[in-house]
Coordinates of C-alpha atoms in Angstrom, one line a residue:
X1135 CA 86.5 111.5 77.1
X1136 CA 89.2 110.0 79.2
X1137 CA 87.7 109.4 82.9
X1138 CA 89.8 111.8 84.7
X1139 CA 88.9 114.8 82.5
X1140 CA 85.1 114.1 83.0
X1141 CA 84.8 116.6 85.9
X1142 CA 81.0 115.0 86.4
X1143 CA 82.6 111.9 87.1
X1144 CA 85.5 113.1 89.3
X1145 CA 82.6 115.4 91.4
X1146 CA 80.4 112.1 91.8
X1147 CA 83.9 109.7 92.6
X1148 CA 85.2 112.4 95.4
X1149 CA 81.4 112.7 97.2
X1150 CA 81.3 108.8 96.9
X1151 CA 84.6 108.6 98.3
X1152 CA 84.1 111.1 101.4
X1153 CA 80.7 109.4 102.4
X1154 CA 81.7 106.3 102.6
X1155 CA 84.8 107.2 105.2
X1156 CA 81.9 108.4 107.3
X1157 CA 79.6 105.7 106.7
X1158 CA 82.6 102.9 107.5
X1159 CA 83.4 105.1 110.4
X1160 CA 79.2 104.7 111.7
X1161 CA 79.7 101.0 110.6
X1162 CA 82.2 100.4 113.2
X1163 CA 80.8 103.3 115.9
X1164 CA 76.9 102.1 116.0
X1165 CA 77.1 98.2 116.6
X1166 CA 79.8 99.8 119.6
X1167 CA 77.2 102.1 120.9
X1168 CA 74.5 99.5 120.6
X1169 CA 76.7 96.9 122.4
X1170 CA 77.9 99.5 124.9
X1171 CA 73.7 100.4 126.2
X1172 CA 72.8 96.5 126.1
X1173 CA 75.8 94.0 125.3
X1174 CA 73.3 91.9 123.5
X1175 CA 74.5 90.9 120.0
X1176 CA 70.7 90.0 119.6
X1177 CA 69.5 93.6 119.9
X1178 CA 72.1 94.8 117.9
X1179 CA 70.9 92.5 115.0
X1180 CA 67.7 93.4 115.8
X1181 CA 68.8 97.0 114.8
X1182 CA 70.0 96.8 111.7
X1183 CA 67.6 94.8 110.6
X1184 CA 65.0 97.5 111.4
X1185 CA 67.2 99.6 108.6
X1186 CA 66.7 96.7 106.1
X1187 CA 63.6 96.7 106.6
X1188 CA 62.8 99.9 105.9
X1189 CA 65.0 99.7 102.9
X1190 CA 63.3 97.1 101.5
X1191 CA 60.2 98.8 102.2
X1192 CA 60.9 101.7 99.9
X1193 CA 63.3 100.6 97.5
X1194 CA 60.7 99.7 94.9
X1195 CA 59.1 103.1 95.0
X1196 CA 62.3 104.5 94.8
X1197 CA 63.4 102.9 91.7
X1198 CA 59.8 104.3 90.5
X1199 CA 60.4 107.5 91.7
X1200 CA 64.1 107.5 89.9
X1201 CA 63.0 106.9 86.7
X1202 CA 60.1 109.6 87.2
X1203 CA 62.0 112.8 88.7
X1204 CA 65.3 114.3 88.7
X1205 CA 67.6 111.7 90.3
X1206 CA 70.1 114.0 91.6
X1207 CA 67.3 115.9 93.5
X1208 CA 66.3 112.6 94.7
X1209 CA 70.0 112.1 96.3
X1210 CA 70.5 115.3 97.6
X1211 CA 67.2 115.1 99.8
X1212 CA 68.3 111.4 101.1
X1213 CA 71.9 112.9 101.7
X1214 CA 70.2 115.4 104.0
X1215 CA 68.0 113.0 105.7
X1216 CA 70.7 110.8 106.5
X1217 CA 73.0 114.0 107.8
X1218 CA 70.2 115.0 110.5
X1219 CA 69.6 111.8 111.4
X1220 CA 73.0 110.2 112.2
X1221 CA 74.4 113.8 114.0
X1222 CA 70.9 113.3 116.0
X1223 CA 72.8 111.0 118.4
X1224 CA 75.7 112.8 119.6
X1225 CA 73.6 115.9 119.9
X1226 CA 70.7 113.7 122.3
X1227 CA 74.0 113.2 124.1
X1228 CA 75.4 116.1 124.1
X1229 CA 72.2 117.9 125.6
X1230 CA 70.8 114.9 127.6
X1231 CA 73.7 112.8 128.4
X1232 CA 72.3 109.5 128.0
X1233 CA 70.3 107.7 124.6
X1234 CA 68.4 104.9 124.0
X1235 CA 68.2 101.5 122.6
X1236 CA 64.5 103.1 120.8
X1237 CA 66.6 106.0 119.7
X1238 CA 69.2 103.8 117.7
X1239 CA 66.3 101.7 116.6
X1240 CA 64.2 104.8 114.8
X1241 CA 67.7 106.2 113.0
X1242 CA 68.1 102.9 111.9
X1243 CA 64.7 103.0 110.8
X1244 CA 65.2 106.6 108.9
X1245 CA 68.6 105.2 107.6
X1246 CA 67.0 102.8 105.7
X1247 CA 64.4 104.7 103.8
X1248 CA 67.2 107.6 103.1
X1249 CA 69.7 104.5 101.8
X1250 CA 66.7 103.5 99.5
X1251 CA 65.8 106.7 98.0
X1252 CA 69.8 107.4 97.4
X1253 CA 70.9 104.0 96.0
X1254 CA 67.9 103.8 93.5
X1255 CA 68.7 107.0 92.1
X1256 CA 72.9 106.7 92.4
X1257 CA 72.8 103.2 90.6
X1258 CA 71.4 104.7 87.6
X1259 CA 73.2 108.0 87.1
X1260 CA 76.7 106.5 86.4
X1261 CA 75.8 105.1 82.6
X1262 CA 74.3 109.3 82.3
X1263 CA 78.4 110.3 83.3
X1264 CA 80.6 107.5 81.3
X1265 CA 80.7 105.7 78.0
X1266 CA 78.8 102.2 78.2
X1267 CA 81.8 100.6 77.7
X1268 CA 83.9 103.2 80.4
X1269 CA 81.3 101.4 83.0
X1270 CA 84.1 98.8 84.0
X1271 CA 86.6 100.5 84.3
X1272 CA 84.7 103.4 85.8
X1273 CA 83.3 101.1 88.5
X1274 CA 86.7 100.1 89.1
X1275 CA 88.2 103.5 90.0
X1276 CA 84.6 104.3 91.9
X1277 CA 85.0 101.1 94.0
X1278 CA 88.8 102.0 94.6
X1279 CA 88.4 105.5 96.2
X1280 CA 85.6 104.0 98.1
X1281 CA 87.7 100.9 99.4
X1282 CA 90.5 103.0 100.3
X1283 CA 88.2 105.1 102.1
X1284 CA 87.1 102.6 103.7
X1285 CA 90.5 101.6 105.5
X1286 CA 90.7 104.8 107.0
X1287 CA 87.4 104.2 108.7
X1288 CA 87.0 101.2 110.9
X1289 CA 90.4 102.4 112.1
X1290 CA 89.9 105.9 112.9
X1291 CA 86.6 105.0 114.6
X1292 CA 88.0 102.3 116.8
X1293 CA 90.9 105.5 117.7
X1294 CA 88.1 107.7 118.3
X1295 CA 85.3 105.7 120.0
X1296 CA 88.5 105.4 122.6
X1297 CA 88.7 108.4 123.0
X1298 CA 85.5 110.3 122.4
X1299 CA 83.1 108.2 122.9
X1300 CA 81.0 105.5 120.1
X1301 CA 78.0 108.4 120.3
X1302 CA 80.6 112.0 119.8
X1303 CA 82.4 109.6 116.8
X1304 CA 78.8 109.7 114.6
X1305 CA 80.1 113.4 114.2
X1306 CA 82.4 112.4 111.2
X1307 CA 79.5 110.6 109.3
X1308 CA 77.5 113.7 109.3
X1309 CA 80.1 116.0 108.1
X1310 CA 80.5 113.6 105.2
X1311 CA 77.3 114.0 104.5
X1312 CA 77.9 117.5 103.9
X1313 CA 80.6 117.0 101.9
X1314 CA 78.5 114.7 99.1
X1315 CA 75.9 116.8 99.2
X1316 CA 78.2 119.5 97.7
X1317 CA 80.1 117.8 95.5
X1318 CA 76.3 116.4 93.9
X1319 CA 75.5 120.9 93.7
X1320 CA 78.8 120.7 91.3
X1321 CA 77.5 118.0 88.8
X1322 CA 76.3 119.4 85.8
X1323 CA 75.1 116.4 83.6
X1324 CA 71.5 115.4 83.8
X1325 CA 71.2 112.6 85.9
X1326 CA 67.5 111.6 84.8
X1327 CA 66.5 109.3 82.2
X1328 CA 66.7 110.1 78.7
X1329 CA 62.8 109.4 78.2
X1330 CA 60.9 109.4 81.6
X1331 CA 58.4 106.8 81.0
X1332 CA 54.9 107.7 81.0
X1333 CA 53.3 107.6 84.7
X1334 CA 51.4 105.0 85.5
X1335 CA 49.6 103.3 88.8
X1336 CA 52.5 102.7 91.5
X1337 CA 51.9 99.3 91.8
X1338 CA 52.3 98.7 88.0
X1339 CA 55.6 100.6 87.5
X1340 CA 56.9 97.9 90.7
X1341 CA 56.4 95.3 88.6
X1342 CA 57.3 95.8 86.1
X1343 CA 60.8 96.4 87.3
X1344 CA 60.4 93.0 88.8
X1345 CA 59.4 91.1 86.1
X1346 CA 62.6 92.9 83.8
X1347 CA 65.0 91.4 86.2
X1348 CA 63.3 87.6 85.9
X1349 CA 62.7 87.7 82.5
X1350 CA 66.3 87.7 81.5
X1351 CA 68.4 84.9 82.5
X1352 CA 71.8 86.4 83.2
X1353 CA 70.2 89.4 84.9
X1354 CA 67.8 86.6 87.1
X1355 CA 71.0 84.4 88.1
X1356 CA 73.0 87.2 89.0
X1357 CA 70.5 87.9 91.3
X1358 CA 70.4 84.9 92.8
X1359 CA 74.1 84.5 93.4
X1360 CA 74.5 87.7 95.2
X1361 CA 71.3 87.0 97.0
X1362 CA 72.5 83.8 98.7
X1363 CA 76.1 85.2 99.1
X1364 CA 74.1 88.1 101.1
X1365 CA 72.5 85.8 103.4
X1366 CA 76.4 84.8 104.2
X1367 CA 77.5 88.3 104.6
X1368 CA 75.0 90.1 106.4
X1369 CA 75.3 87.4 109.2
X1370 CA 79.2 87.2 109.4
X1371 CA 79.1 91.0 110.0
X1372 CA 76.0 91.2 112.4
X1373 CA 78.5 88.7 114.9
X1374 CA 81.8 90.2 113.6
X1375 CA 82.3 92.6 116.2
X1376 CA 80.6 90.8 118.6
X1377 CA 83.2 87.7 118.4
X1378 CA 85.8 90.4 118.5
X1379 CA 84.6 92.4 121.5
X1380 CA 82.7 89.4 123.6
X1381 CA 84.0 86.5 122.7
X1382 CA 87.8 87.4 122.1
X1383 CA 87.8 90.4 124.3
X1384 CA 89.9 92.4 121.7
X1385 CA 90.1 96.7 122.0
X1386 CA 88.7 99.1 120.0
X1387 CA 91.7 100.3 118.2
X1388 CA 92.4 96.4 117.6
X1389 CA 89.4 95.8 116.1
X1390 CA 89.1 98.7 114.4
X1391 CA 92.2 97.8 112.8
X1392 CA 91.1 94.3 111.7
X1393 CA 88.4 95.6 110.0
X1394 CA 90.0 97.4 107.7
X1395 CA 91.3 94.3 106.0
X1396 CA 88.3 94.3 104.2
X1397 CA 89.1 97.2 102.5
X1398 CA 92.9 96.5 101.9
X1399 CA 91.2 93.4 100.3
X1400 CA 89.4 95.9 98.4
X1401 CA 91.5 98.2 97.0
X1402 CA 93.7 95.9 96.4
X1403 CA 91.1 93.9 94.3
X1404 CA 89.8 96.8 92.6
X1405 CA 93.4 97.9 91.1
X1406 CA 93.4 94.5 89.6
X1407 CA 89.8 93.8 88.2
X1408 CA 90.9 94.8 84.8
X1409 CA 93.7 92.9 84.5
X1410 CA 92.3 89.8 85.4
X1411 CA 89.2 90.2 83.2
X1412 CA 91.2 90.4 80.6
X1413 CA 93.1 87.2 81.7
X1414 CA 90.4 84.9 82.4
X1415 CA 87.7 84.4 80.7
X1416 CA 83.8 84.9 83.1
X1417 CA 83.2 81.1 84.0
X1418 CA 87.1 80.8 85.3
X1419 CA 86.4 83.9 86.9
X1420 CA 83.0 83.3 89.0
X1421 CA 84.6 79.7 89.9
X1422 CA 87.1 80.9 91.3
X1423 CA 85.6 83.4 93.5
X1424 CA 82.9 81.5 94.6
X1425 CA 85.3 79.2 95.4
X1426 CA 87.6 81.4 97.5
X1427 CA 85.1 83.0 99.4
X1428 CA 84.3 79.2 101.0
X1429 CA 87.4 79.4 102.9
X1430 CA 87.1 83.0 105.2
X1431 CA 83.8 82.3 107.6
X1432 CA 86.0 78.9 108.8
X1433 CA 89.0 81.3 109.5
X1434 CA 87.5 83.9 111.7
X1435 CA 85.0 81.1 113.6
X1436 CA 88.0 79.0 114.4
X1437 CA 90.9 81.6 114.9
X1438 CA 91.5 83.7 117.9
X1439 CA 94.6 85.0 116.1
X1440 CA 94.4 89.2 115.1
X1441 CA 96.4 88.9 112.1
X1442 CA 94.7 85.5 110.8
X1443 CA 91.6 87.1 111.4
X1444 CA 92.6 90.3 109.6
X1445 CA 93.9 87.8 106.5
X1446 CA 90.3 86.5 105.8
X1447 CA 89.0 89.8 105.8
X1448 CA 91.7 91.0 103.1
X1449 CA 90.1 87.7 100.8
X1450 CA 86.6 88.8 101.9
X1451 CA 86.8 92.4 101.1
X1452 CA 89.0 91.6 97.5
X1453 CA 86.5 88.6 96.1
X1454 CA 83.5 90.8 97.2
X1455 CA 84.5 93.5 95.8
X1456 CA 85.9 92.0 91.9
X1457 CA 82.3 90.5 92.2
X1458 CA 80.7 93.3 92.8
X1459 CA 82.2 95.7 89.5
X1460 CA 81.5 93.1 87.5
X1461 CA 77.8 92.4 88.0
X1462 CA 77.0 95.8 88.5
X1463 CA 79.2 96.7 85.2
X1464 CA 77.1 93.9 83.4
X1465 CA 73.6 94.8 84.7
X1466 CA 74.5 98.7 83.6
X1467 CA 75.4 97.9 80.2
X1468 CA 72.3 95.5 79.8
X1469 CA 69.5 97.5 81.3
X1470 CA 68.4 100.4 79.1
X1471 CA 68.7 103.7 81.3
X1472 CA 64.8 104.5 81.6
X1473 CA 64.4 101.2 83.1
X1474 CA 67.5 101.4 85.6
X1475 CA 65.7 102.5 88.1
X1476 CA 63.1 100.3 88.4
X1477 CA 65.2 97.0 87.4
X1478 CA 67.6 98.3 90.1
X1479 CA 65.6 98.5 93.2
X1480 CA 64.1 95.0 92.1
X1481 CA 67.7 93.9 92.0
X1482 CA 68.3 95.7 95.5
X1483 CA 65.0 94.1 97.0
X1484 CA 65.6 90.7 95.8
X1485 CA 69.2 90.8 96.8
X1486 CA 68.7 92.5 100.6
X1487 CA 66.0 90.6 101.3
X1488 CA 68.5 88.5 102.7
X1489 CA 70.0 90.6 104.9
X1490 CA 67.5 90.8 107.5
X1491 CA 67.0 87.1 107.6
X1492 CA 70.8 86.6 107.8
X1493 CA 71.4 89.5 110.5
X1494 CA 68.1 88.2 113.0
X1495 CA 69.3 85.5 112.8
X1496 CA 72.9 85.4 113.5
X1497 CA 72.4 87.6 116.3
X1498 CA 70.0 84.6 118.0
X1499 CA 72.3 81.8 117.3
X1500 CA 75.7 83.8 118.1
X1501 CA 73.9 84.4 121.8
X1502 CA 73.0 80.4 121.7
X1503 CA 75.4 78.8 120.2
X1504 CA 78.3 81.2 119.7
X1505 CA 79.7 82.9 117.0
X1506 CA 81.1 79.5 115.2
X1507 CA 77.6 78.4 114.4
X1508 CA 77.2 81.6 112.2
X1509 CA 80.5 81.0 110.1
X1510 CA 79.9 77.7 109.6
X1511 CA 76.4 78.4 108.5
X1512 CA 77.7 81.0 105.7
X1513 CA 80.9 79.0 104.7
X1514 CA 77.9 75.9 103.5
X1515 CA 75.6 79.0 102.5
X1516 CA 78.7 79.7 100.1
X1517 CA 79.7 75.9 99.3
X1518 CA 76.0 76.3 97.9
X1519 CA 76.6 79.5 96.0
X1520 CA 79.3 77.1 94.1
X1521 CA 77.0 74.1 93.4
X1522 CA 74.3 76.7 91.9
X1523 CA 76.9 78.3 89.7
X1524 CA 78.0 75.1 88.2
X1525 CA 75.3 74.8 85.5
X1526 CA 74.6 78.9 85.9
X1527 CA 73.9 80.4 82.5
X1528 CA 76.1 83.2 83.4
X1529 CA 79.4 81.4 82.5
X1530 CA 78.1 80.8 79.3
X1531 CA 80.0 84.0 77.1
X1532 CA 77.5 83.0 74.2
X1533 CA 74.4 82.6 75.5
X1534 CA 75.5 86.2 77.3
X1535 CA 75.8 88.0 73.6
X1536 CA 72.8 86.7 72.5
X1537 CA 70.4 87.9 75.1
X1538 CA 72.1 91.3 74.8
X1539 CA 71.3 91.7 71.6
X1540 CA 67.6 90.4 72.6
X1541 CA 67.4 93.0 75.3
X1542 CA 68.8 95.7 72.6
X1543 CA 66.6 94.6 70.2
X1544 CA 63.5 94.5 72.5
X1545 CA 64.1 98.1 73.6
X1546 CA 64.1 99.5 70.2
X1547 CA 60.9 97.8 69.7
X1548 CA 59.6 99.3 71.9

């Protein structure tokens, strides 16, 4: 069936789509509010690393849980937690006029476990919609409504937090929400696994999903790249706005609008994905972005210029994003669905767990040292990424065909 006549598909793109316009919009409106009540780029790492930490908390029972129970049950429920806790901001403001750092700090909190219980169950249902080998492309049409969703965000919020208010902007996130959470009512495809496997002890079903991911070398390095490429990212976006705001003293609409080069990146990137996997072959490929994405942190730690600033942010948003269809592409078609849960949040655990180390600690050394310490840092965090790949078994094309055919094999089996 041709992707645009698979109506389950369409329904999951367009919710997909929507959410994220209200999630960029948050992204841009809750590191304002937070700056706005203290002005402290530590606090506002401290934040969001509350919300990874919650993820990471639960994402391994929720990959459990995923494989268990229906998965689009699962999302629904997280879509509704995440609606009443992000529209509980601008109606604490609304009725009592002021909020508070611990307010920001327990949605962040609540975010995180929603996120986990969501993402474990939405990172499995795509091979249950498409054709294993639709999964490229259908990643790359996903990842292109999302990106050019995501331009519109960061822009409108910087508009709106101008106008409105950081706190009365959260509005559009939660009406987002309600949006997904019909489109999910209109899917009619089973989302669950094929064959539920059989319940066992919590603990044991956790790893197990870890020891999947590590027991196959191009599933383990994958991991590994995107987990020291995380460290990079989840700093550089921690002091983002904070360089832009208190060290270059740049509005809200400006900013706003330099953020959205990430997504221009983005789309950009995701339009061509296919074409240029079918021009170069994987080890040309993951060279070359690794390689690119050196270049960026230097940019935006040495440049006070908007539209130089706004160029590395086009690179960042279109090497992250051709990386990011085509590991998640090649993890889908490796990992049998009944184990796509669990080997998913392992994935997600051993890949975020960099994210609270990165964003702690960028917000410290940005108030120490200043936001040029930070890109610097991820700029040699990525000259690293490089040096790892060099003798990565994941450029080797062979060696990739021959453990799919063990993991195929070993499946059957079983």
């Amino acid at each position: 069936m041709i992707l645009k006549q698979n109506r389950d598909f369409m329904w999951l793109m367009s919710g997909q789509t929507v959410s994220t316009l209200g999630s960029a919009v948050s992204g841009f409106a809750v590191p304002w509010l937070v700056l706005e009540i203290t002005g402290s780029a530590l606090q506002m790492g401290f934040v969001f690393t509350c919300g990874f930490l919650s993820y990471l908390f639960f994402i391994l029972p929720a990959g459990v849980w995923a494989d268990r129970h229906d998965r689009k049950k699962i999302m629904l429920g997280a879509n509704i937690g995440k609606m009443l806790l992000i529209l509980s901001l601008p109606l604490t403001q609304l009725v009592t006029g002021e909020l508070h750092i611990w307010h920001l700090y327990l949605v962040r909190s609540g975010m995180g476990v929603c996120d986990a219980l969501f993402d474990a169950s939405y990172g499995a249902c795509l091979p249950r919609i498409v054709e294993r080998e639709q999964l490229k492309k259908a990643n790359s049409i996903m990842q292109m409504g999302i990106s050019a969703s995501s331009i519109a965000g960061p822009a409108i919020a910087g508009v709106l937090v101008t106008q409105i208010g950081a706190a009365n902007t959260l509005l559009v996130d939660g009406m987002s929400y309600i949006f997904s959470i019909t489109t999910l009512l209109f899917i009619k495809q089973t989302l669950s696994s094929t064959s539920a496997p059989a319940k066992k002890h919590m603990g044991k079903e956790m790893i197990e999903g870890l020891a999947y991911i590590w027991k196959y070398p191009t599933i383990r390095t994958l991991s590994i790249l995107t987990f020291v490429s995380n460290i990079a990212n989840a700093a550089m976006s921690v002091v983002f706005l904070y360089r832009l705001q208190q060290e270059l003293h740049l509005s809200s609409d400006l900013s706003g609008l330099i953020m959205t080069g990430f997504s221009i990146g983005a789309i950009v990137a995701s339009f061509f994905s296919t074409f240029l996997s079918s021009r170069f072959t994987m080890k040309v490929m993951i060279y070359l972005l690794l390689s690119i994405q050196i270049i960026p942190p230097l940019i935006i730690g040495l440049s006070s210029q908007p539209f130089l600033l706004m160029a590395a942010m086009i690179v960042m948003g279109g090497t992250g994003v051709i990386w990011n269809i085509y590991s998640v592409s090649l993890r889908q078609s490796l990992i049998p669905n009944e184990m796509l849960g669990r080997a998913g949040a392992s994935i997600r655990l051993t890949v975020w767990a960099s994210a609270p180390l990165g964003q702690s600690s960028a917000g410290a050394l940005a108030e120490v040292f200043g936001s040029i310490a930070v890109y610097v840092l991820a700029s040699g965090l990525r000259i690293g990424n490089l040096l790892l790949a060099v003798k990565s078994p994941i450029t080797d094309e062979k060696m990739l065909e021959r453990e799919s055919e063990k993991i195929a094999n070993s499946t059957v089996s079983s």
